[in-house]
């Protein structure tokens, strides 16, 4: 009896195992098939993927991969059909969407579809122009880049027609191009004249605003300089004005206002002075003060790193051949002047007078004063000058005169 019971238990156990295998095998035989036949859609349209399933299932998912994002969708089950609605976030953006049908963590089906730009919506245009300032000549250009899009900001399909127009002076140029890799681009080379270049583009019925590029003159070319002055005398007071010819580029365009010009002045003693100016209507001006002695200036103008002028010379004549001086107050005061100029008028205030004081041919002191009403006065104080004799060398306006040896009484 016990053997019969044990045998019955074994038989029941094997029946249960067989039944479980049948159930598992039945679950494995669930069939999925894609009902949706479309392989492409237009952006903004309603999109969904439909699958046939031959029996009720659970844990069914659709994994989407888009260049814009990734997500997992869950279906609506109707009459042995699983429907996955594509979210608006995906349906408005063009590109390839890959999908994977997952059941109980196992991949059952996979595929992809494409979302195309919506040409039925109004066209938008993004365009970029740069640089916005260029120089004249075919070595320089500005580039226009046009990106036409649909209403959802998707670049339009390749070979979409774009019309480019640009205007300069009395000329308008029209060019038709087709998009490639979503864009149209055009290098617009500078003409040989300076001015303003206006650019616009059009795709379908959409036209952009005009964009400007300013075309400036190219680098300056060599030029000439000249000068003007009230008189030719070295009075240390008047101004000589230096000015350039009209400075142009190689295409004869006047250089931009504000072009910096430096004037280098070399004296007869090889000292270098400088004056500066900036151009207005192509002409730059600089000023130099007349020297206070006979002098010849050699002058040259430069636009740094670009151009230079020919050299000119300016001669300055002396305004005096000699001057008067006298010693008073027991030779303790030297009065120089009144110094008179080229028309016998008093020299301007501020003319420098230098007195070198010598004792036995040795320079003891150098004194300097500026004229007032044509006169400069120097005091030889006994407190500081205690020798019994001195000689004075007086220099002004490039003229030097030397006194005799002056004797002094030391007790006074």
mmCIF file of C-alpha atoms in Angstrom:
data_model
loop_
_atom_site.group_PDB
_atom_site.id
_atom_site.type_symbol
_atom_site.label_atom_id
_atom_site.label_comp_id
_atom_site.label_asym_id
_atom_site.label_seq_id
_atom_site.Cartn_x
_atom_site.Cartn_y
_atom_site.Cartn_z
ATOM 1 C CA UNK A 1 0.000 0.000 0.000
ATOM 2 C CA UNK A 2 2.794 2.405 0.898
ATOM 3 C CA UNK A 3 4.525 1.685 -2.405
ATOM 4 C CA UNK A 4 1.295 2.492 -4.286
ATOM 5 C CA UNK A 5 0.941 5.869 -2.464
ATOM 6 C CA UNK A 6 4.548 6.803 -3.162
ATOM 7 C CA UNK A 7 4.104 5.940 -6.834
ATOM 8 C CA UNK A 8 0.979 8.116 -7.059
ATOM 9 C CA UNK A 9 2.859 11.091 -5.534
ATOM 10 C CA UNK A 10 5.637 10.790 -8.084
ATOM 11 C CA UNK A 11 3.121 10.695 -10.920
ATOM 12 C CA UNK A 12 1.350 13.852 -9.615
ATOM 13 C CA UNK A 13 4.685 15.707 -9.314
ATOM 14 C CA UNK A 14 5.643 14.912 -12.930
ATOM 15 C CA UNK A 15 2.188 16.050 -14.156
ATOM 16 C CA UNK A 16 2.669 19.441 -12.411
ATOM 17 C CA UNK A 17 6.103 19.917 -13.998
ATOM 18 C CA UNK A 18 4.738 19.086 -17.428
ATOM 19 C CA UNK A 19 1.822 21.542 -16.952
ATOM 20 C CA UNK A 20 4.208 24.361 -15.956
ATOM 21 C CA UNK A 21 6.370 23.755 -19.028
ATOM 22 C CA UNK A 22 3.272 23.918 -21.209
ATOM 23 C CA UNK A 23 2.309 27.280 -19.639
ATOM 24 C CA UNK A 24 5.830 28.668 -20.077
ATOM 25 C CA UNK A 25 5.984 27.472 -23.662
ATOM 26 C CA UNK A 26 2.600 29.069 -24.301
ATOM 27 C CA UNK A 27 3.926 32.394 -22.915
ATOM 28 C CA UNK A 28 6.977 32.174 -25.124
ATOM 29 C CA UNK A 29 4.858 31.734 -28.174
ATOM 30 C CA UNK A 30 3.212 35.213 -27.886
ATOM 31 C CA UNK A 31 3.520 36.766 -31.348
ATOM 32 C CA UNK A 32 4.079 40.517 -32.043
ATOM 33 C CA UNK A 33 3.856 42.177 -35.456
ATOM 34 C CA UNK A 34 4.048 45.810 -36.591
ATOM 35 C CA UNK A 35 0.835 47.060 -38.151
ATOM 36 C CA UNK A 36 2.088 50.609 -38.984
ATOM 37 C CA UNK A 37 3.436 50.733 -42.527
ATOM 38 C CA UNK A 38 4.636 54.373 -42.644
ATOM 39 C CA UNK A 39 8.394 54.779 -42.536
ATOM 40 C CA UNK A 40 8.354 58.573 -42.532
ATOM 41 C CA UNK A 41 6.228 61.341 -41.066
ATOM 42 C CA UNK A 42 5.968 65.109 -41.346
ATOM 43 C CA UNK A 43 6.938 67.156 -38.299
ATOM 44 C CA UNK A 44 3.967 68.298 -36.250
ATOM 45 C CA UNK A 45 1.612 65.534 -37.388
ATOM 46 C CA UNK A 46 0.056 62.974 -35.043
ATOM 47 C CA UNK A 47 2.222 59.854 -34.921
ATOM 48 C CA UNK A 48 1.673 56.419 -33.451
ATOM 49 C CA UNK A 49 3.000 52.871 -33.770
ATOM 50 C CA UNK A 50 0.508 49.937 -33.778
ATOM 51 C CA UNK A 51 1.384 46.345 -33.022
ATOM 52 C CA UNK A 52 -0.660 43.136 -33.329
ATOM 53 C CA UNK A 53 -0.493 40.793 -30.367
ATOM 54 C CA UNK A 54 -2.164 37.390 -30.382
ATOM 55 C CA UNK A 55 -3.040 37.391 -26.689
ATOM 56 C CA UNK A 56 -3.151 39.625 -23.667
ATOM 57 C CA UNK A 57 0.263 40.550 -22.334
ATOM 58 C CA UNK A 58 1.708 42.621 -19.544
ATOM 59 C CA UNK A 59 4.930 44.605 -19.102
ATOM 60 C CA UNK A 60 4.979 45.745 -22.730
ATOM 61 C CA UNK A 61 7.115 48.860 -23.441
ATOM 62 C CA UNK A 62 8.409 50.842 -26.425
ATOM 63 C CA UNK A 63 11.865 52.349 -26.049
ATOM 64 C CA UNK A 64 12.443 55.421 -28.335
ATOM 65 C CA UNK A 65 15.805 56.919 -29.252
ATOM 66 C CA UNK A 66 15.776 60.314 -30.977
ATOM 67 C CA UNK A 67 18.634 62.768 -31.522
ATOM 68 C CA UNK A 68 16.562 65.132 -29.377
ATOM 69 C CA UNK A 69 15.974 62.753 -26.459
ATOM 70 C CA UNK A 70 15.216 59.210 -25.282
ATOM 71 C CA UNK A 71 12.064 57.891 -23.598
ATOM 72 C CA UNK A 72 9.990 54.798 -22.745
ATOM 73 C CA UNK A 73 6.320 54.606 -23.825
ATOM 74 C CA UNK A 74 3.503 52.423 -22.547
ATOM 75 C CA UNK A 75 0.708 51.203 -24.827
ATOM 76 C CA UNK A 76 -3.028 51.383 -25.001
ATOM 77 C CA UNK A 77 -4.283 47.800 -25.469
ATOM 78 C CA UNK A 78 -7.416 47.540 -27.682
ATOM 79 C CA UNK A 79 -8.691 44.301 -29.246
ATOM 80 C CA UNK A 80 -5.353 42.511 -29.268
ATOM 81 C CA UNK A 81 -3.644 45.675 -30.545
ATOM 82 C CA UNK A 82 -0.997 47.715 -28.734
ATOM 83 C CA UNK A 83 -0.974 51.423 -29.691
ATOM 84 C CA UNK A 84 1.961 53.673 -28.761
ATOM 85 C CA UNK A 85 1.393 57.425 -29.295
ATOM 86 C CA UNK A 86 4.558 59.400 -30.092
ATOM 87 C CA UNK A 87 4.866 62.418 -27.751
ATOM 88 C CA UNK A 88 4.674 65.921 -29.230
ATOM 89 C CA UNK A 89 8.180 66.594 -27.964
ATOM 90 C CA UNK A 90 9.412 64.009 -30.488
ATOM 91 C CA UNK A 91 6.917 64.510 -33.287
ATOM 92 C CA UNK A 92 7.882 68.168 -33.878
ATOM 93 C CA UNK A 93 11.591 67.500 -34.328
ATOM 94 C CA UNK A 94 13.057 66.074 -37.530
ATOM 95 C CA UNK A 95 15.462 63.191 -37.631
ATOM 96 C CA UNK A 96 15.597 59.400 -37.396
ATOM 97 C CA UNK A 97 13.724 57.777 -34.517
ATOM 98 C CA UNK A 98 14.768 54.259 -33.521
ATOM 99 C CA UNK A 99 12.324 52.093 -31.564
ATOM 100 C CA UNK A 100 12.564 48.824 -29.633
ATOM 101 C CA UNK A 101 9.537 46.774 -28.503
ATOM 102 C CA UNK A 102 10.304 45.298 -25.082
ATOM 103 C CA UNK A 103 8.284 42.558 -23.393
ATOM 104 C CA UNK A 104 9.262 41.364 -19.951
ATOM 105 C CA UNK A 105 12.720 42.925 -20.422
ATOM 106 C CA UNK A 106 13.245 41.106 -23.723
ATOM 107 C CA UNK A 107 13.547 42.786 -27.108
ATOM 108 C CA UNK A 108 10.816 41.489 -29.413
ATOM 109 C CA UNK A 109 10.896 43.857 -32.382
ATOM 110 C CA UNK A 110 12.884 46.884 -33.489
ATOM 111 C CA UNK A 111 12.834 49.405 -36.285
ATOM 112 C CA UNK A 112 13.053 53.098 -37.142
ATOM 113 C CA UNK A 113 11.184 55.858 -38.891
ATOM 114 C CA UNK A 114 12.091 59.334 -40.137
ATOM 115 C CA UNK A 115 10.491 62.692 -39.297
ATOM 116 C CA UNK A 116 10.713 65.189 -42.165
ATOM 117 C CA UNK A 117 10.455 69.021 -42.133
ATOM 118 C CA UNK A 118 6.948 70.388 -42.492
ATOM 119 C CA UNK A 119 6.950 72.390 -45.733
ATOM 120 C CA UNK A 120 3.267 73.218 -45.277
ATOM 121 C CA UNK A 121 4.027 75.539 -42.359
ATOM 122 C CA UNK A 122 5.369 79.094 -42.841
ATOM 123 C CA UNK A 123 9.091 79.162 -43.564
ATOM 124 C CA UNK A 124 11.412 80.858 -41.127
ATOM 125 C CA UNK A 125 14.941 82.015 -41.928
ATOM 126 C CA UNK A 126 17.953 82.372 -39.706
ATOM 127 C CA UNK A 127 20.823 84.163 -41.412
ATOM 128 C CA UNK A 128 24.242 85.287 -40.286
ATOM 129 C CA UNK A 129 26.632 87.745 -41.944
ATOM 130 C CA UNK A 130 30.194 88.388 -40.892
ATOM 131 C CA UNK A 131 32.524 90.004 -40.527
ATOM 132 C CA UNK A 132 30.437 93.171 -40.473
ATOM 133 C CA UNK A 133 33.378 95.372 -41.478
ATOM 134 C CA UNK A 134 35.856 94.524 -44.248
ATOM 135 C CA UNK A 135 38.414 96.311 -46.405
ATOM 136 C CA UNK A 136 38.166 97.031 -50.113
ATOM 137 C CA UNK A 137 39.630 94.613 -52.642
ATOM 138 C CA UNK A 138 39.125 91.011 -53.690
ATOM 139 C CA UNK A 139 41.354 89.760 -50.878
ATOM 140 C CA UNK A 140 38.551 90.479 -48.418
ATOM 141 C CA UNK A 141 35.051 89.052 -48.156
ATOM 142 C CA UNK A 142 32.092 88.681 -45.846
ATOM 143 C CA UNK A 143 30.214 85.369 -45.573
ATOM 144 C CA UNK A 144 26.433 84.989 -45.535
ATOM 145 C CA UNK A 145 25.003 81.806 -43.992
ATOM 146 C CA UNK A 146 21.273 81.105 -44.426
ATOM 147 C CA UNK A 147 19.365 78.405 -42.516
ATOM 148 C CA UNK A 148 15.723 78.093 -43.683
ATOM 149 C CA UNK A 149 13.483 76.218 -41.238
ATOM 150 C CA UNK A 150 9.872 75.143 -40.890
ATOM 151 C CA UNK A 151 7.583 76.532 -38.218
ATOM 152 C CA UNK A 152 8.984 74.072 -35.677
ATOM 153 C CA UNK A 153 12.557 75.284 -36.177
ATOM 154 C CA UNK A 154 13.562 72.227 -38.205
ATOM 155 C CA UNK A 155 16.017 72.905 -41.045
ATOM 156 C CA UNK A 156 14.328 72.415 -44.377
ATOM 157 C CA UNK A 157 15.241 69.500 -46.627
ATOM 158 C CA UNK A 158 18.323 69.607 -48.836
ATOM 159 C CA UNK A 159 17.901 71.280 -52.242
ATOM 160 C CA UNK A 160 15.424 73.842 -50.901
ATOM 161 C CA UNK A 161 15.801 76.970 -53.022
ATOM 162 C CA UNK A 162 17.191 80.122 -51.383
ATOM 163 C CA UNK A 163 17.547 83.455 -53.157
ATOM 164 C CA UNK A 164 20.375 85.780 -52.043
ATOM 165 C CA UNK A 165 20.473 89.476 -52.945
ATOM 166 C CA UNK A 166 23.122 92.061 -52.183
ATOM 167 C CA UNK A 167 23.337 95.717 -53.123
ATOM 168 C CA UNK A 168 26.342 98.038 -53.386
ATOM 169 C CA UNK A 169 26.143 101.562 -54.795
ATOM 170 C CA UNK A 170 24.072 101.248 -57.997
ATOM 171 C CA UNK A 171 24.456 97.498 -58.391
ATOM 172 C CA UNK A 172 22.067 94.768 -57.164
ATOM 173 C CA UNK A 173 23.141 91.134 -57.532
ATOM 174 C CA UNK A 174 20.763 88.161 -57.223
ATOM 175 C CA UNK A 175 21.952 84.566 -56.731
ATOM 176 C CA UNK A 176 19.843 81.400 -56.341
ATOM 177 C CA UNK A 177 21.325 78.531 -54.353
ATOM 178 C CA UNK A 178 20.022 75.274 -52.896
ATOM 179 C CA UNK A 179 20.468 74.073 -49.362
ATOM 180 C CA UNK A 180 23.002 71.387 -48.635
ATOM 181 C CA UNK A 181 23.430 69.917 -45.163
ATOM 182 C CA UNK A 182 20.615 72.262 -44.098
ATOM 183 C CA UNK A 183 22.370 75.535 -45.013
ATOM 184 C CA UNK A 184 23.194 77.871 -47.874
ATOM 185 C CA UNK A 185 26.343 79.990 -47.727
ATOM 186 C CA UNK A 186 27.908 82.592 -49.963
ATOM 187 C CA UNK A 187 31.203 84.508 -49.827
ATOM 188 C CA UNK A 188 30.594 88.081 -50.948
ATOM 189 C CA UNK A 189 33.884 89.665 -51.984
ATOM 190 C CA UNK A 190 34.543 93.333 -51.381
ATOM 191 C CA UNK A 191 34.493 95.718 -54.343
ATOM 192 C CA UNK A 192 37.281 98.219 -54.929
ATOM 193 C CA UNK A 193 35.205 101.122 -53.655
ATOM 194 C CA UNK A 194 34.377 101.833 -50.029
ATOM 195 C CA UNK A 195 30.781 102.066 -48.915
ATOM 196 C CA UNK A 196 27.920 100.086 -47.390
ATOM 197 C CA UNK A 197 26.928 96.598 -48.567
ATOM 198 C CA UNK A 198 23.315 95.505 -47.971
ATOM 199 C CA UNK A 199 22.429 91.786 -47.998
ATOM 200 C CA UNK A 200 19.101 89.901 -47.736
ATOM 201 C CA UNK A 201 17.799 86.399 -48.445
ATOM 202 C CA UNK A 202 14.499 84.750 -49.385
ATOM 203 C CA UNK A 203 13.078 81.230 -49.171
ATOM 204 C CA UNK A 204 9.548 80.394 -50.336
ATOM 205 C CA UNK A 205 7.506 83.488 -49.443
ATOM 206 C CA UNK A 206 9.691 84.533 -46.484
ATOM 207 C CA UNK A 207 12.181 87.387 -46.864
ATOM 208 C CA UNK A 208 14.718 88.536 -44.271
ATOM 209 C CA UNK A 209 15.559 92.059 -43.216
ATOM 210 C CA UNK A 210 18.596 93.675 -44.793
ATOM 211 C CA UNK A 211 21.930 93.154 -43.067
ATOM 212 C CA UNK A 212 24.774 95.629 -43.429
ATOM 213 C CA UNK A 213 28.489 95.205 -43.904
ATOM 214 C CA UNK A 214 30.638 98.325 -43.950
ATOM 215 C CA UNK A 215 33.425 98.307 -46.534
ATOM 216 C CA UNK A 216 36.295 100.515 -45.427
ATOM 217 C CA UNK A 217 39.232 101.735 -47.511
ATOM 218 C CA UNK A 218 42.193 99.390 -47.625
ATOM 219 C CA UNK A 219 45.590 100.228 -46.112
ATOM 220 C CA UNK A 220 47.094 103.609 -46.936
ATOM 221 C CA UNK A 221 49.622 104.116 -49.712
ATOM 222 C CA UNK A 222 52.602 106.503 -49.757
ATOM 223 C CA UNK A 223 51.760 110.194 -49.677
ATOM 224 C CA UNK A 224 53.317 113.673 -49.666
ATOM 225 C CA UNK A 225 53.653 116.283 -46.945
ATOM 226 C CA UNK A 226 53.969 120.067 -46.993
ATOM 227 C CA UNK A 227 53.904 122.939 -44.509
ATOM 228 C CA UNK A 228 52.611 126.457 -43.923
ATOM 229 C CA UNK A 229 53.813 129.198 -41.548
ATOM 230 C CA UNK A 230 53.427 132.901 -40.916
ATOM 231 C CA UNK A 231 57.114 133.650 -41.456
ATOM 232 C CA UNK A 232 60.431 131.895 -41.794
ATOM 233 C CA UNK A 233 62.172 133.317 -38.744
ATOM 234 C CA UNK A 234 63.377 131.289 -35.762
ATOM 235 C CA UNK A 235 61.554 133.323 -33.127
ATOM 236 C CA UNK A 236 60.675 130.419 -30.801
ATOM 237 C CA UNK A 237 57.094 131.639 -30.808
ATOM 238 C CA UNK A 238 55.202 131.013 -34.042
ATOM 239 C CA UNK A 239 53.738 127.701 -35.231
ATOM 240 C CA UNK A 240 54.566 125.803 -38.395
ATOM 241 C CA UNK A 241 51.676 123.594 -39.554
ATOM 242 C CA UNK A 242 52.515 120.314 -41.263
ATOM 243 C CA UNK A 243 49.909 118.633 -43.459
ATOM 244 C CA UNK A 244 49.656 115.637 -45.725
ATOM 245 C CA UNK A 245 48.301 115.268 -49.197
ATOM 246 C CA UNK A 246 45.016 113.375 -49.445
ATOM 247 C CA UNK A 247 45.959 109.859 -48.278
ATOM 248 C CA UNK A 248 44.306 107.056 -50.271
ATOM 249 C CA UNK A 249 44.451 103.286 -50.574
ATOM 250 C CA UNK A 250 45.624 101.512 -53.714
ATOM 251 C CA UNK A 251 42.117 101.781 -55.190
ATOM 252 C CA UNK A 252 42.117 105.569 -54.723
ATOM 253 C CA UNK A 253 39.654 105.481 -51.828
ATOM 254 C CA UNK A 254 40.277 108.175 -49.212
ATOM 255 C CA UNK A 255 41.432 106.496 -46.006
ATOM 256 C CA UNK A 256 39.057 106.413 -43.052
ATOM 257 C CA UNK A 257 38.792 109.464 -40.829
ATOM 258 C CA UNK A 258 40.968 109.110 -37.763
ATOM 259 C CA UNK A 259 43.880 107.389 -39.525
ATOM 260 C CA UNK A 260 46.896 108.168 -37.341
ATOM 261 C CA UNK A 261 49.846 109.998 -38.918
ATOM 262 C CA UNK A 262 53.117 110.773 -37.135
ATOM 263 C CA UNK A 263 55.557 113.464 -38.323
ATOM 264 C CA UNK A 264 59.206 112.789 -37.479
ATOM 265 C CA UNK A 265 61.372 115.944 -37.336
ATOM 266 C CA UNK A 266 65.157 115.606 -37.378
ATOM 267 C CA UNK A 267 67.171 118.671 -36.328
ATOM 268 C CA UNK A 268 70.576 119.698 -37.631
ATOM 269 C CA UNK A 269 72.042 118.127 -34.481
ATOM 270 C CA UNK A 270 70.247 114.808 -35.227
ATOM 271 C CA UNK A 271 67.737 115.201 -32.432
ATOM 272 C CA UNK A 272 64.337 113.692 -33.276
ATOM 273 C CA UNK A 273 61.117 115.558 -32.499
ATOM 274 C CA UNK A 274 57.619 114.276 -33.193
ATOM 275 C CA UNK A 275 54.222 115.694 -33.972
ATOM 276 C CA UNK A 276 50.990 113.802 -34.579
ATOM 277 C CA UNK A 277 47.716 114.170 -36.402
ATOM 278 C CA UNK A 278 44.705 112.164 -37.524
ATOM 279 C CA UNK A 279 43.064 112.341 -40.916
ATOM 280 C CA UNK A 280 39.875 114.201 -41.721
ATOM 281 C CA UNK A 281 38.788 113.698 -45.329
ATOM 282 C CA UNK A 282 42.159 112.041 -45.926
ATOM 283 C CA UNK A 283 44.330 114.927 -44.668
ATOM 284 C CA UNK A 284 46.232 114.913 -41.383
ATOM 285 C CA UNK A 285 47.778 117.981 -39.749
ATOM 286 C CA UNK A 286 50.448 118.435 -37.107
ATOM 287 C CA UNK A 287 52.085 121.473 -35.549
ATOM 288 C CA UNK A 288 55.605 122.352 -34.486
ATOM 289 C CA UNK A 289 56.945 125.392 -32.649
ATOM 290 C CA UNK A 290 59.511 127.525 -34.433
ATOM 291 C CA UNK A 291 62.989 126.993 -33.009
ATOM 292 C CA UNK A 292 64.650 129.880 -31.183
ATOM 293 C CA UNK A 293 67.816 129.677 -33.259
ATOM 294 C CA UNK A 294 68.902 129.124 -36.833
ATOM 295 C CA UNK A 295 67.797 125.616 -37.744
ATOM 296 C CA UNK A 296 66.980 123.245 -40.583
ATOM 297 C CA UNK A 297 64.328 120.608 -39.947
ATOM 298 C CA UNK A 298 64.083 117.463 -42.044
ATOM 299 C CA UNK A 299 60.565 116.060 -41.787
ATOM 300 C CA UNK A 300 58.949 112.805 -42.855
ATOM 301 C CA UNK A 301 55.396 111.499 -42.257
ATOM 302 C CA UNK A 302 54.368 107.929 -41.419
ATOM 303 C CA UNK A 303 51.188 105.897 -41.229
ATOM 304 C CA UNK A 304 52.697 103.254 -38.977
ATOM 305 C CA UNK A 305 53.268 99.941 -40.690
ATOM 306 C CA UNK A 306 51.510 101.036 -43.875
ATOM 307 C CA UNK A 307 52.840 104.073 -45.681
ATOM 308 C CA UNK A 308 55.282 106.952 -45.515
ATOM 309 C CA UNK A 309 55.873 110.288 -47.179
ATOM 310 C CA UNK A 310 58.785 111.763 -49.016
ATOM 311 C CA UNK A 311 61.111 113.932 -46.923
ATOM 312 C CA UNK A 312 60.989 117.744 -46.852
ATOM 313 C CA UNK A 313 63.299 120.376 -45.327
ATOM 314 C CA UNK A 314 62.277 123.565 -43.547
ATOM 315 C CA UNK A 315 64.843 126.333 -42.940
ATOM 316 C CA UNK A 316 64.482 128.904 -40.180
ATOM 317 C CA UNK A 317 66.357 132.198 -40.383
ATOM 318 C CA UNK A 318 67.749 134.129 -37.393
ATOM 319 C CA UNK A 319 65.677 137.040 -36.104
ATOM 320 C CA UNK A 320 68.744 138.847 -34.722
ATOM 321 C CA UNK A 321 72.412 139.164 -35.601
ATOM 322 C CA UNK A 322 73.401 140.493 -32.206
ATOM 323 C CA UNK A 323 71.861 141.820 -29.017
ATOM 324 C CA UNK A 324 72.596 144.477 -26.421
ATOM 325 C CA UNK A 325 73.631 143.830 -22.847
ATOM 326 C CA UNK A 326 75.031 145.905 -20.005
ATOM 327 C CA UNK A 327 76.419 145.456 -16.509
ATOM 328 C CA UNK A 328 75.204 147.720 -13.703
ATOM 329 C CA UNK A 329 75.354 147.890 -9.895
ATOM 330 C CA UNK A 330 79.115 147.537 -9.837
ATOM 331 C CA UNK A 331 78.860 144.837 -12.497
ATOM 332 C CA UNK A 332 76.720 142.724 -10.170
ATOM 333 C CA UNK A 333 73.658 142.873 -12.456
ATOM 334 C CA UNK A 334 73.664 141.842 -16.125
ATOM 335 C CA UNK A 335 70.863 143.280 -18.246
ATOM 336 C CA UNK A 336 70.352 141.508 -21.574
ATOM 337 C CA UNK A 337 68.205 143.419 -24.065
ATOM 338 C CA UNK A 338 65.931 144.843 -24.994
ATOM 339 C CA UNK A 339 66.100 142.174 -27.688
ATOM 340 C CA UNK A 340 64.423 143.165 -30.925
ATOM 341 C CA UNK A 341 63.074 140.870 -33.615
ATOM 342 C CA UNK A 342 63.126 140.930 -37.414
ATOM 343 C CA UNK A 343 60.890 144.049 -37.655
ATOM 344 C CA UNK A 344 62.636 145.759 -34.745
ATOM 345 C CA UNK A 345 59.747 144.741 -32.513
ATOM 346 C CA UNK A 346 60.414 143.342 -29.064
ATOM 347 C CA UNK A 347 60.760 139.584 -29.011
ATOM 348 C CA UNK A 348 57.878 137.644 -27.436
ATOM 349 C CA UNK A 349 57.988 137.066 -23.703
ATOM 350 C CA UNK A 350 59.555 133.798 -22.672
ATOM 351 C CA UNK A 351 62.633 133.823 -24.938
ATOM 352 C CA UNK A 352 65.339 131.832 -23.186
ATOM 353 C CA UNK A 353 68.582 133.613 -22.275
ATOM 354 C CA UNK A 354 71.516 131.587 -20.929
ATOM 355 C CA UNK A 355 74.576 133.027 -19.144
ATOM 356 C CA UNK A 356 77.632 130.842 -18.534
ATOM 357 C CA UNK A 357 79.867 132.185 -15.751
ATOM 358 C CA UNK A 358 83.632 131.538 -16.136
ATOM 359 C CA UNK A 359 86.551 132.097 -13.781
ATOM 360 C CA UNK A 360 89.973 131.705 -15.365
ATOM 361 C CA UNK A 361 88.388 129.846 -18.326
ATOM 362 C CA UNK A 362 86.665 127.410 -15.986
ATOM 363 C CA UNK A 363 82.878 127.158 -16.104
ATOM 364 C CA UNK A 364 81.548 127.985 -12.662
ATOM 365 C CA UNK A 365 77.790 128.306 -13.154
ATOM 366 C CA UNK A 366 75.111 128.360 -15.820
ATOM 367 C CA UNK A 367 72.241 130.788 -15.329
ATOM 368 C CA UNK A 368 68.984 130.911 -17.292
ATOM 369 C CA UNK A 369 66.136 133.421 -17.446
ATOM 370 C CA UNK A 370 63.205 134.113 -19.780
ATOM 371 C CA UNK A 371 62.651 137.502 -21.322
ATOM 372 C CA UNK A 372 59.903 139.854 -20.223
ATOM 373 C CA UNK A 373 59.253 142.802 -22.509
ATOM 374 C CA UNK A 374 62.417 141.842 -24.355
ATOM 375 C CA UNK A 375 64.688 141.949 -21.299
ATOM 376 C CA UNK A 376 66.311 139.321 -19.082
ATOM 377 C CA UNK A 377 68.216 140.273 -15.880
ATOM 378 C CA UNK A 378 70.845 138.268 -13.955
ATOM 379 C CA UNK A 379 72.309 138.988 -10.513
ATOM 380 C CA UNK A 380 75.947 138.165 -9.733
ATOM 381 C CA UNK A 381 75.731 138.174 -5.940
ATOM 382 C CA UNK A 382 78.947 138.704 -3.961
ATOM 383 C CA UNK A 383 77.626 136.163 -1.495
ATOM 384 C CA UNK A 384 77.977 133.381 -4.061
ATOM 385 C CA UNK A 385 80.535 134.810 -6.489
ATOM 386 C CA UNK A 386 83.529 135.632 -4.306
ATOM 387 C CA UNK A 387 86.350 135.702 -6.862
ATOM 388 C CA UNK A 388 87.809 138.993 -8.020
ATOM 389 C CA UNK A 389 87.149 138.390 -11.724
ATOM 390 C CA UNK A 390 84.602 136.632 -13.949
ATOM 391 C CA UNK A 391 83.830 136.366 -17.621
ATOM 392 C CA UNK A 392 80.291 135.870 -18.986
ATOM 393 C CA UNK A 393 79.119 134.063 -22.120
ATOM 394 C CA UNK A 394 75.598 135.115 -23.061
ATOM 395 C CA UNK A 395 73.502 133.054 -25.503
ATOM 396 C CA UNK A 396 70.013 133.724 -26.840
ATOM 397 C CA UNK A 397 68.188 132.987 -30.097
ATOM 398 C CA UNK A 398 71.233 131.061 -31.349
ATOM 399 C CA UNK A 399 73.564 134.039 -30.965
ATOM 400 C CA UNK A 400 76.411 133.934 -28.435
ATOM 401 C CA UNK A 401 78.341 136.939 -27.185
ATOM 402 C CA UNK A 402 81.183 136.871 -24.674
ATOM 403 C CA UNK A 403 82.089 139.710 -22.325
ATOM 404 C CA UNK A 404 85.528 140.839 -21.374
ATOM 405 C CA UNK A 405 86.916 139.727 -18.033
ATOM 406 C CA UNK A 406 85.059 141.706 -15.405
ATOM 407 C CA UNK A 407 86.926 142.794 -12.265
ATOM 408 C CA UNK A 408 85.275 142.940 -8.846
ATOM 409 C CA UNK A 409 86.223 144.636 -5.597
ATOM 410 C CA UNK A 410 85.873 141.957 -2.959
ATOM 411 C CA UNK A 411 85.172 144.312 -0.051
ATOM 412 C CA UNK A 412 81.981 145.569 -1.577
#
